[in-house]
mmCIF file of C-alpha atoms in Angstrom:
data_model
loop_
_atom_site.group_PDB
_atom_site.id
_atom_site.type_symbol
_atom_site.label_atom_id
_atom_site.label_comp_id
_atom_site.label_asym_id
_atom_site.label_seq_id
_atom_site.Cartn_x
_atom_site.Cartn_y
_atom_site.Cartn_z
ATOM 1 C CA UNK A 1 -67.441 -29.598 36.978
ATOM 2 C CA UNK A 2 -67.780 -31.232 33.547
ATOM 3 C CA UNK A 3 -68.698 -27.922 31.936
ATOM 4 C CA UNK A 4 -65.911 -26.082 33.762
ATOM 5 C CA UNK A 5 -63.306 -28.539 32.470
ATOM 6 C CA UNK A 6 -64.620 -28.232 28.939
ATOM 7 C CA UNK A 7 -64.516 -24.445 29.123
ATOM 8 C CA UNK A 8 -61.031 -24.526 30.623
ATOM 9 C CA UNK A 9 -59.630 -26.724 27.859
ATOM 10 C CA UNK A 10 -61.028 -24.385 25.211
ATOM 11 C CA UNK A 11 -59.656 -21.369 27.042
ATOM 12 C CA UNK A 12 -56.198 -22.931 27.362
ATOM 13 C CA UNK A 13 -56.105 -23.785 23.655
ATOM 14 C CA UNK A 14 -57.082 -20.300 22.599
ATOM 15 C CA UNK A 15 -54.716 -18.723 25.096
ATOM 16 C CA UNK A 16 -51.675 -20.822 24.198
ATOM 17 C CA UNK A 17 -51.864 -20.445 20.437
ATOM 18 C CA UNK A 18 -51.079 -16.685 20.327
ATOM 19 C CA UNK A 19 -48.305 -17.202 22.896
ATOM 20 C CA UNK A 20 -46.881 -20.011 20.807
ATOM 21 C CA UNK A 21 -47.037 -17.871 17.662
ATOM 22 C CA UNK A 22 -45.203 -15.087 19.495
ATOM 23 C CA UNK A 23 -42.449 -17.483 20.559
ATOM 24 C CA UNK A 24 -42.103 -18.751 16.999
ATOM 25 C CA UNK A 25 -41.981 -15.203 15.682
ATOM 26 C CA UNK A 26 -39.317 -14.101 18.136
ATOM 27 C CA UNK A 27 -37.126 -17.110 17.383
ATOM 28 C CA UNK A 28 -37.583 -16.851 13.618
ATOM 29 C CA UNK A 29 -36.633 -13.171 13.547
ATOM 30 C CA UNK A 30 -33.558 -13.784 15.692
ATOM 31 C CA UNK A 31 -32.442 -16.812 13.671
ATOM 32 C CA UNK A 32 -33.045 -15.055 10.348
ATOM 33 C CA UNK A 33 -30.968 -12.057 11.436
ATOM 34 C CA UNK A 34 -28.069 -14.166 12.659
ATOM 35 C CA UNK A 35 -28.033 -16.656 9.762
ATOM 36 C CA UNK A 36 -28.635 -14.348 6.797
ATOM 37 C CA UNK A 37 -31.956 -15.996 6.003
ATOM 38 C CA UNK A 38 -33.629 -14.764 2.845
ATOM 39 C CA UNK A 39 -37.029 -16.273 2.055
ATOM 40 C CA UNK A 40 -40.495 -17.197 3.339
ATOM 41 C CA UNK A 41 -41.585 -19.372 6.265
ATOM 42 C CA UNK A 42 -44.994 -20.977 6.767
ATOM 43 C CA UNK A 43 -45.935 -23.079 9.799
ATOM 44 C CA UNK A 44 -49.283 -24.798 10.171
ATOM 45 C CA UNK A 45 -50.494 -26.652 13.250
ATOM 46 C CA UNK A 46 -53.659 -28.688 12.888
ATOM 47 C CA UNK A 47 -56.052 -26.460 10.931
ATOM 48 C CA UNK A 48 -54.398 -23.118 11.687
ATOM 49 C CA UNK A 49 -51.472 -21.296 10.140
ATOM 50 C CA UNK A 50 -49.588 -20.039 13.190
ATOM 51 C CA UNK A 51 -46.764 -18.281 11.346
ATOM 52 C CA UNK A 52 -46.276 -16.925 7.857
ATOM 53 C CA UNK A 53 -43.511 -14.407 7.312
ATOM 54 C CA UNK A 54 -40.923 -13.328 4.764
ATOM 55 C CA UNK A 55 -37.420 -11.914 5.050
ATOM 56 C CA UNK A 56 -34.936 -10.334 2.685
ATOM 57 C CA UNK A 57 -34.772 -9.536 -0.987
ATOM 58 C CA UNK A 58 -36.306 -11.291 -4.012
ATOM 59 C CA UNK A 59 -34.358 -9.360 -6.669
ATOM 60 C CA UNK A 60 -31.127 -7.740 -5.522
ATOM 61 C CA UNK A 61 -30.549 -5.616 -8.618
ATOM 62 C CA UNK A 62 -33.618 -3.553 -7.734
ATOM 63 C CA UNK A 63 -33.716 -4.304 -3.993
ATOM 64 C CA UNK A 64 -37.226 -5.790 -4.305
ATOM 65 C CA UNK A 65 -38.340 -7.352 -1.025
ATOM 66 C CA UNK A 66 -39.544 -10.908 -0.546
ATOM 67 C CA UNK A 67 -43.276 -11.131 0.218
ATOM 68 C CA UNK A 68 -45.454 -13.984 1.450
ATOM 69 C CA UNK A 69 -46.734 -14.614 -2.085
ATOM 70 C CA UNK A 70 -43.270 -14.624 -3.643
ATOM 71 C CA UNK A 71 -42.663 -17.668 -5.850
ATOM 72 C CA UNK A 72 -39.497 -19.751 -5.610
ATOM 73 C CA UNK A 73 -37.829 -22.636 -7.328
ATOM 74 C CA UNK A 74 -38.801 -25.636 -5.195
ATOM 75 C CA UNK A 75 -36.188 -27.947 -6.674
ATOM 76 C CA UNK A 76 -36.534 -31.533 -5.460
ATOM 77 C CA UNK A 77 -39.861 -30.996 -3.727
ATOM 78 C CA UNK A 78 -40.937 -31.644 -7.320
ATOM 79 C CA UNK A 79 -40.087 -35.313 -6.750
ATOM 80 C CA UNK A 80 -42.972 -35.727 -4.320
ATOM 81 C CA UNK A 81 -45.401 -34.458 -6.949
ATOM 82 C CA UNK A 82 -43.933 -37.022 -9.387
ATOM 83 C CA UNK A 83 -44.182 -39.793 -6.808
ATOM 84 C CA UNK A 84 -47.848 -38.949 -6.150
ATOM 85 C CA UNK A 85 -48.596 -39.016 -9.881
ATOM 86 C CA UNK A 86 -47.025 -42.469 -10.149
ATOM 87 C CA UNK A 87 -48.949 -43.726 -7.107
ATOM 88 C CA UNK A 88 -52.216 -42.410 -8.559
ATOM 89 C CA UNK A 89 -51.610 -44.623 -11.592
ATOM 90 C CA UNK A 90 -50.827 -47.537 -9.282
ATOM 91 C CA UNK A 91 -54.216 -47.061 -7.596
ATOM 92 C CA UNK A 92 -55.855 -47.096 -11.032
ATOM 93 C CA UNK A 93 -54.135 -50.383 -11.912
ATOM 94 C CA UNK A 94 -52.068 -48.752 -14.674
ATOM 95 C CA UNK A 95 -48.665 -49.238 -13.011
ATOM 96 C CA UNK A 96 -47.261 -52.125 -11.009
ATOM 97 C CA UNK A 97 -44.406 -50.843 -8.844
ATOM 98 C CA UNK A 98 -42.594 -54.164 -9.112
ATOM 99 C CA UNK A 99 -42.571 -54.219 -12.917
ATOM 100 C CA UNK A 100 -39.401 -53.171 -14.698
ATOM 101 C CA UNK A 101 -38.730 -49.940 -16.612
ATOM 102 C CA UNK A 102 -39.128 -51.583 -20.024
ATOM 103 C CA UNK A 103 -42.684 -52.630 -19.159
ATOM 104 C CA UNK A 104 -43.782 -49.021 -19.475
ATOM 105 C CA UNK A 105 -40.889 -47.542 -21.432
ATOM 106 C CA UNK A 106 -39.984 -50.084 -24.154
ATOM 107 C CA UNK A 107 -37.630 -47.640 -25.880
ATOM 108 C CA UNK A 108 -35.407 -47.324 -22.798
ATOM 109 C CA UNK A 109 -31.818 -47.965 -23.863
ATOM 110 C CA UNK A 110 -29.959 -48.758 -20.658
ATOM 111 C CA UNK A 111 -29.319 -52.190 -19.164
ATOM 112 C CA UNK A 112 -31.494 -51.135 -16.221
ATOM 113 C CA UNK A 113 -34.583 -51.418 -18.402
ATOM 114 C CA UNK A 114 -35.031 -55.117 -17.725
ATOM 115 C CA UNK A 115 -33.558 -55.107 -14.216
ATOM 116 C CA UNK A 116 -34.803 -52.023 -12.313
ATOM 117 C CA UNK A 117 -38.346 -51.733 -10.972
ATOM 118 C CA UNK A 118 -40.542 -48.659 -10.667
ATOM 119 C CA UNK A 119 -40.302 -49.033 -6.881
ATOM 120 C CA UNK A 120 -36.501 -48.866 -7.058
ATOM 121 C CA UNK A 121 -36.722 -45.641 -9.052
ATOM 122 C CA UNK A 122 -39.048 -44.165 -6.412
ATOM 123 C CA UNK A 123 -36.739 -45.021 -3.495
ATOM 124 C CA UNK A 124 -33.382 -44.318 -5.230
ATOM 125 C CA UNK A 125 -32.106 -47.894 -5.121
ATOM 126 C CA UNK A 126 -31.831 -48.536 -8.855
ATOM 127 C CA UNK A 127 -28.080 -49.096 -8.762
ATOM 128 C CA UNK A 128 -27.610 -46.912 -11.856
ATOM 129 C CA UNK A 129 -24.590 -44.692 -12.315
ATOM 130 C CA UNK A 130 -25.562 -41.269 -11.039
ATOM 131 C CA UNK A 131 -26.444 -38.500 -13.473
ATOM 132 C CA UNK A 132 -25.490 -35.851 -10.898
ATOM 133 C CA UNK A 133 -21.730 -35.684 -11.386
ATOM 134 C CA UNK A 134 -20.967 -31.959 -11.005
ATOM 135 C CA UNK A 135 -19.944 -30.759 -7.547
ATOM 136 C CA UNK A 136 -20.609 -27.329 -6.097
ATOM 137 C CA UNK A 137 -16.873 -26.716 -6.001
ATOM 138 C CA UNK A 138 -16.534 -27.096 -9.795
ATOM 139 C CA UNK A 139 -19.789 -25.810 -11.226
ATOM 140 C CA UNK A 140 -18.501 -22.249 -11.724
ATOM 141 C CA UNK A 141 -15.779 -23.520 -14.038
ATOM 142 C CA UNK A 142 -17.312 -26.616 -15.614
ATOM 143 C CA UNK A 143 -21.045 -26.062 -15.239
ATOM 144 C CA UNK A 144 -23.610 -28.636 -14.175
ATOM 145 C CA UNK A 145 -23.729 -31.597 -16.487
ATOM 146 C CA UNK A 146 -26.146 -31.377 -19.407
ATOM 147 C CA UNK A 147 -28.279 -28.564 -17.956
ATOM 148 C CA UNK A 148 -26.722 -25.836 -20.105
ATOM 149 C CA UNK A 149 -28.717 -26.795 -23.208
ATOM 150 C CA UNK A 150 -32.478 -27.266 -23.478
ATOM 151 C CA UNK A 151 -33.751 -30.826 -23.967
ATOM 152 C CA UNK A 152 -37.070 -32.570 -23.953
ATOM 153 C CA UNK A 153 -37.636 -35.118 -21.203
ATOM 154 C CA UNK A 154 -37.477 -37.851 -23.822
ATOM 155 C CA UNK A 155 -34.043 -36.635 -24.937
ATOM 156 C CA UNK A 156 -32.801 -36.405 -21.367
ATOM 157 C CA UNK A 157 -33.836 -39.959 -20.550
ATOM 158 C CA UNK A 158 -32.426 -41.338 -23.815
ATOM 159 C CA UNK A 159 -29.113 -39.513 -23.650
ATOM 160 C CA UNK A 160 -28.332 -39.017 -19.956
ATOM 161 C CA UNK A 161 -30.422 -41.406 -17.835
ATOM 162 C CA UNK A 162 -29.585 -44.709 -19.516
ATOM 163 C CA UNK A 163 -26.414 -45.249 -17.540
ATOM 164 C CA UNK A 164 -24.961 -48.674 -16.691
ATOM 165 C CA UNK A 165 -25.534 -50.347 -13.365
ATOM 166 C CA UNK A 166 -22.816 -49.938 -10.758
ATOM 167 C CA UNK A 167 -24.746 -51.649 -7.933
ATOM 168 C CA UNK A 168 -27.237 -54.468 -7.748
ATOM 169 C CA UNK A 169 -30.752 -52.961 -7.877
ATOM 170 C CA UNK A 170 -32.348 -52.659 -4.466
ATOM 171 C CA UNK A 171 -29.157 -53.035 -2.452
ATOM 172 C CA UNK A 172 -27.870 -49.467 -2.039
ATOM 173 C CA UNK A 173 -29.418 -46.011 -1.668
ATOM 174 C CA UNK A 174 -27.939 -43.449 -4.069
ATOM 175 C CA UNK A 175 -29.808 -40.183 -4.579
ATOM 176 C CA UNK A 176 -30.125 -39.741 -8.338
ATOM 177 C CA UNK A 177 -32.177 -37.152 -10.257
ATOM 178 C CA UNK A 178 -32.140 -39.426 -13.293
ATOM 179 C CA UNK A 179 -34.449 -41.937 -11.623
ATOM 180 C CA UNK A 180 -37.213 -39.345 -11.273
ATOM 181 C CA UNK A 181 -36.660 -38.171 -14.838
ATOM 182 C CA UNK A 182 -37.335 -41.732 -15.975
ATOM 183 C CA UNK A 183 -40.503 -41.746 -13.839
ATOM 184 C CA UNK A 184 -41.580 -38.489 -15.491
ATOM 185 C CA UNK A 185 -41.043 -40.013 -18.932
ATOM 186 C CA UNK A 186 -43.094 -43.072 -17.973
ATOM 187 C CA UNK A 187 -45.912 -40.725 -16.941
ATOM 188 C CA UNK A 188 -45.712 -39.067 -20.363
ATOM 189 C CA UNK A 189 -45.928 -42.437 -22.142
ATOM 190 C CA UNK A 190 -48.936 -43.621 -20.136
ATOM 191 C CA UNK A 191 -50.855 -40.337 -20.265
ATOM 192 C CA UNK A 192 -49.677 -39.488 -23.797
ATOM 193 C CA UNK A 193 -49.161 -35.918 -22.598
ATOM 194 C CA UNK A 194 -46.189 -33.745 -21.541
ATOM 195 C CA UNK A 195 -45.244 -33.976 -17.866
ATOM 196 C CA UNK A 196 -46.176 -30.339 -17.285
ATOM 197 C CA UNK A 197 -49.727 -30.909 -18.528
ATOM 198 C CA UNK A 198 -50.109 -34.058 -16.409
ATOM 199 C CA UNK A 199 -48.951 -32.193 -13.323
ATOM 200 C CA UNK A 200 -51.406 -29.369 -13.958
ATOM 201 C CA UNK A 201 -54.406 -31.566 -14.692
ATOM 202 C CA UNK A 202 -53.892 -34.111 -11.915
ATOM 203 C CA UNK A 203 -52.702 -31.905 -9.043
ATOM 204 C CA UNK A 204 -52.267 -28.170 -9.604
ATOM 205 C CA UNK A 205 -55.664 -27.321 -11.108
ATOM 206 C CA UNK A 206 -57.750 -29.542 -8.782
ATOM 207 C CA UNK A 207 -56.000 -28.060 -5.725
ATOM 208 C CA UNK A 208 -56.201 -24.480 -7.083
ATOM 209 C CA UNK A 209 -52.431 -24.177 -6.902
ATOM 210 C CA UNK A 210 -52.534 -21.196 -9.228
ATOM 211 C CA UNK A 211 -49.048 -19.975 -8.372
ATOM 212 C CA UNK A 212 -47.209 -23.206 -9.155
ATOM 213 C CA UNK A 213 -45.911 -24.878 -12.275
ATOM 214 C CA UNK A 214 -42.848 -25.863 -14.273
ATOM 215 C CA UNK A 215 -40.117 -23.327 -14.882
ATOM 216 C CA UNK A 216 -39.198 -22.730 -18.502
ATOM 217 C CA UNK A 217 -36.444 -20.493 -19.812
ATOM 218 C CA UNK A 218 -38.834 -19.118 -22.443
ATOM 219 C CA UNK A 219 -41.683 -18.384 -20.027
ATOM 220 C CA UNK A 220 -41.941 -15.244 -17.906
ATOM 221 C CA UNK A 221 -43.089 -16.158 -14.385
ATOM 222 C CA UNK A 222 -44.307 -13.101 -12.475
ATOM 223 C CA UNK A 223 -43.112 -12.706 -8.897
ATOM 224 C CA UNK A 224 -40.472 -15.464 -9.144
ATOM 225 C CA UNK A 225 -37.502 -14.765 -6.853
ATOM 226 C CA UNK A 226 -34.061 -14.708 -8.421
ATOM 227 C CA UNK A 227 -31.770 -17.312 -6.870
ATOM 228 C CA UNK A 228 -28.305 -16.308 -5.618
ATOM 229 C CA UNK A 229 -25.380 -18.568 -4.829
ATOM 230 C CA UNK A 230 -22.351 -18.108 -2.581
ATOM 231 C CA UNK A 231 -19.312 -20.353 -2.899
ATOM 232 C CA UNK A 232 -16.175 -20.703 -0.824
ATOM 233 C CA UNK A 233 -14.145 -18.535 -3.165
ATOM 234 C CA UNK A 234 -16.650 -15.907 -4.273
ATOM 235 C CA UNK A 235 -19.366 -13.656 -2.914
ATOM 236 C CA UNK A 236 -23.103 -14.014 -3.486
ATOM 237 C CA UNK A 237 -23.853 -14.072 -7.221
ATOM 238 C CA UNK A 238 -26.906 -14.877 -9.371
ATOM 239 C CA UNK A 239 -27.120 -18.544 -10.280
ATOM 240 C CA UNK A 240 -25.071 -19.369 -13.350
ATOM 241 C CA UNK A 241 -27.235 -19.803 -16.481
ATOM 242 C CA UNK A 242 -28.804 -23.243 -16.764
ATOM 243 C CA UNK A 243 -32.068 -24.559 -18.206
ATOM 244 C CA UNK A 244 -34.009 -25.365 -15.029
ATOM 245 C CA UNK A 245 -36.649 -27.135 -17.145
ATOM 246 C CA UNK A 246 -34.094 -29.871 -17.795
ATOM 247 C CA UNK A 247 -34.612 -30.982 -14.183
ATOM 248 C CA UNK A 248 -38.212 -31.656 -15.233
ATOM 249 C CA UNK A 249 -39.983 -34.237 -13.050
ATOM 250 C CA UNK A 250 -36.982 -34.315 -10.698
ATOM 251 C CA UNK A 251 -36.759 -30.634 -9.840
ATOM 252 C CA UNK A 252 -38.156 -28.028 -12.262
ATOM 253 C CA UNK A 253 -41.135 -26.719 -10.320
ATOM 254 C CA UNK A 254 -41.781 -23.311 -8.848
ATOM 255 C CA UNK A 255 -44.318 -22.567 -6.139
ATOM 256 C CA UNK A 256 -45.036 -20.448 -3.071
ATOM 257 C CA UNK A 257 -45.681 -21.345 0.551
ATOM 258 C CA UNK A 258 -49.460 -20.828 0.294
ATOM 259 C CA UNK A 259 -49.654 -23.261 -2.617
ATOM 260 C CA UNK A 260 -47.392 -25.858 -1.053
ATOM 261 C CA UNK A 261 -49.481 -25.989 2.114
ATOM 262 C CA UNK A 262 -52.456 -26.823 -0.122
ATOM 263 C CA UNK A 263 -50.489 -29.771 -1.498
ATOM 264 C CA UNK A 264 -49.420 -30.768 2.018
ATOM 265 C CA UNK A 265 -53.003 -30.662 3.310
ATOM 266 C CA UNK A 266 -54.414 -32.583 0.335
ATOM 267 C CA UNK A 267 -51.733 -35.261 0.603
ATOM 268 C CA UNK A 268 -52.235 -35.894 4.320
ATOM 269 C CA UNK A 269 -56.030 -35.819 4.112
ATOM 270 C CA UNK A 270 -55.980 -38.501 1.368
ATOM 271 C CA UNK A 271 -57.388 -36.266 -1.372
ATOM 272 C CA UNK A 272 -54.613 -37.183 -3.798
ATOM 273 C CA UNK A 273 -53.911 -40.810 -2.872
ATOM 274 C CA UNK A 274 -55.536 -43.267 -0.481
ATOM 275 C CA UNK A 275 -54.346 -43.707 3.104
ATOM 276 C CA UNK A 276 -52.772 -47.110 2.429
ATOM 277 C CA UNK A 277 -50.969 -45.649 -0.581
ATOM 278 C CA UNK A 278 -49.695 -42.714 1.477
ATOM 279 C CA UNK A 279 -48.444 -45.242 4.017
ATOM 280 C CA UNK A 280 -46.315 -46.792 1.267
ATOM 281 C CA UNK A 281 -44.884 -43.397 0.351
ATOM 282 C CA UNK A 282 -44.045 -42.810 4.022
ATOM 283 C CA UNK A 283 -42.522 -46.214 4.760
ATOM 284 C CA UNK A 284 -38.779 -45.709 5.288
ATOM 285 C CA UNK A 285 -36.341 -48.008 3.548
ATOM 286 C CA UNK A 286 -32.623 -47.582 2.937
ATOM 287 C CA UNK A 287 -31.303 -44.270 4.304
ATOM 288 C CA UNK A 288 -34.740 -43.786 5.961
ATOM 289 C CA UNK A 289 -36.094 -42.907 2.514
ATOM 290 C CA UNK A 290 -39.597 -43.780 1.345
ATOM 291 C CA UNK A 291 -40.869 -42.600 -2.030
ATOM 292 C CA UNK A 292 -39.397 -39.102 -2.572
ATOM 293 C CA UNK A 293 -39.129 -38.257 1.152
ATOM 294 C CA UNK A 294 -37.143 -39.175 4.244
ATOM 295 C CA UNK A 295 -39.025 -40.421 7.314
ATOM 296 C CA UNK A 296 -37.141 -40.178 10.573
ATOM 297 C CA UNK A 297 -37.835 -40.686 14.268
ATOM 298 C CA UNK A 298 -36.630 -38.095 16.756
ATOM 299 C CA UNK A 299 -36.710 -37.881 20.528
ATOM 300 C CA UNK A 300 -37.414 -34.514 22.108
ATOM 301 C CA UNK A 301 -37.070 -33.619 25.767
ATOM 302 C CA UNK A 302 -40.527 -34.905 26.637
ATOM 303 C CA UNK A 303 -41.812 -36.708 23.562
ATOM 304 C CA UNK A 304 -40.972 -38.732 20.496
ATOM 305 C CA UNK A 305 -41.990 -37.595 17.099
ATOM 306 C CA UNK A 306 -41.887 -38.894 13.538
ATOM 307 C CA UNK A 307 -41.050 -36.441 10.811
ATOM 308 C CA UNK A 308 -41.333 -36.488 7.042
ATOM 309 C CA UNK A 309 -38.526 -34.476 5.488
ATOM 310 C CA UNK A 310 -38.089 -33.185 1.943
ATOM 311 C CA UNK A 311 -35.185 -30.947 0.970
ATOM 312 C CA UNK A 312 -34.370 -29.225 -2.308
ATOM 313 C CA UNK A 313 -31.420 -27.271 -3.648
ATOM 314 C CA UNK A 314 -30.203 -26.141 -7.054
ATOM 315 C CA UNK A 315 -27.291 -23.752 -6.678
ATOM 316 C CA UNK A 316 -28.784 -20.868 -4.641
ATOM 317 C CA UNK A 317 -32.392 -22.055 -4.743
ATOM 318 C CA UNK A 318 -33.006 -23.736 -1.422
ATOM 319 C CA UNK A 319 -36.065 -25.209 0.317
ATOM 320 C CA UNK A 320 -37.270 -27.562 3.019
ATOM 321 C CA UNK A 321 -40.638 -29.146 3.836
ATOM 322 C CA UNK A 322 -41.218 -30.934 7.144
ATOM 323 C CA UNK A 323 -44.418 -32.641 8.273
ATOM 324 C CA UNK A 324 -44.644 -34.101 11.796
ATOM 325 C CA UNK A 325 -46.704 -37.218 11.285
ATOM 326 C CA UNK A 326 -47.832 -37.730 14.878
ATOM 327 C CA UNK A 327 -48.503 -34.059 15.661
ATOM 328 C CA UNK A 328 -49.990 -32.684 12.437
ATOM 329 C CA UNK A 329 -47.505 -29.834 12.215
ATOM 330 C CA UNK A 330 -46.089 -28.676 8.867
ATOM 331 C CA UNK A 331 -43.138 -26.367 8.259
ATOM 332 C CA UNK A 332 -42.294 -25.024 4.801
ATOM 333 C CA UNK A 333 -39.298 -22.776 4.209
ATOM 334 C CA UNK A 334 -38.467 -21.462 0.751
ATOM 335 C CA UNK A 335 -35.327 -19.447 0.046
ATOM 336 C CA UNK A 336 -33.473 -17.918 -2.890
ATOM 337 C CA UNK A 337 -29.983 -18.200 -1.390
ATOM 338 C CA UNK A 338 -27.773 -20.962 0.022
ATOM 339 C CA UNK A 339 -26.669 -18.815 2.969
ATOM 340 C CA UNK A 340 -28.826 -20.555 5.580
ATOM 341 C CA UNK A 341 -29.003 -24.180 6.746
ATOM 342 C CA UNK A 342 -32.742 -24.594 6.240
ATOM 343 C CA UNK A 343 -32.804 -28.049 7.790
ATOM 344 C CA UNK A 344 -31.398 -26.642 11.021
ATOM 345 C CA UNK A 345 -33.780 -23.682 10.878
ATOM 346 C CA UNK A 346 -36.845 -25.897 10.356
ATOM 347 C CA UNK A 347 -35.781 -28.351 13.091
ATOM 348 C CA UNK A 348 -35.373 -25.553 15.621
ATOM 349 C CA UNK A 349 -38.688 -23.993 14.633
ATOM 350 C CA UNK A 350 -40.279 -27.387 15.213
ATOM 351 C CA UNK A 351 -38.878 -27.473 18.755
ATOM 352 C CA UNK A 352 -40.343 -24.065 19.451
ATOM 353 C CA UNK A 353 -43.769 -25.185 18.166
ATOM 354 C CA UNK A 354 -43.723 -28.204 20.503
#
């Protein structure tokens, strides 16, 4: 009987996985067709990728299709890489999260320098006036802030991220790209290297993420999808010209699904930071936000689950990364349009997986 039960459990596992993949495939195709999805989906459960598929067009001028190795702007997923780099320094004793900005960035000009901690930058509770002032409704006419001219990260922090406080530090969540630009500049000061080089040496090269990096206007990136944006008053158009590299440590990365699952796996197997450090990153505070990610509890029909969520969007570039903490399921969706609600898509895919 013991051996029969063991055999049965193995048989059930092997039998259910293809059926589950088929259900995911059928739902994904239907949802993609009905919601104009354009991009790549990767779903991994435990040690197996159960779904990896692409839809749509990478470059509309030439009708070039999206493929599974297509690269995309990953926007604010970049912030999790920055958070990990900061936490690595914390583990090495080179950063204290409760020290203030000026401890590590003495040249910082804003009043926040002596009042805002590294921890408050990580969890978006600095209280600083937000650098992200342009709305989607106005960007066609007025552009997006300072992103229409190229700057170094030092120049960005000095000129655009030294804003006055409008809230007491630690009291209010306010999502602000400027906070992660300051963190990137602190990394540059400590390492005495550009952020891009730090990212490559500490994460991308060790994980063999050969199809990931920082976007630069003066660098040709093969196989990078063109992003397209649709507004209320106009049809789908290429993103208006901006210098994506100005988003730097807050949102300037590109990657592909196969590379991002390497980062996902390394993070959750404690290859990049220790378990207790990862627990800090995943501890929800104001707005259910930890360090660079949201952590939320959900109740399904038969179970409860805890999910890490990371979204990213710059005009038409659009992405989502979910990791179910108590089920070891990861969902990554990368897109080059804003036509589809990726959060809804990923949530519904998660329900199919379970």
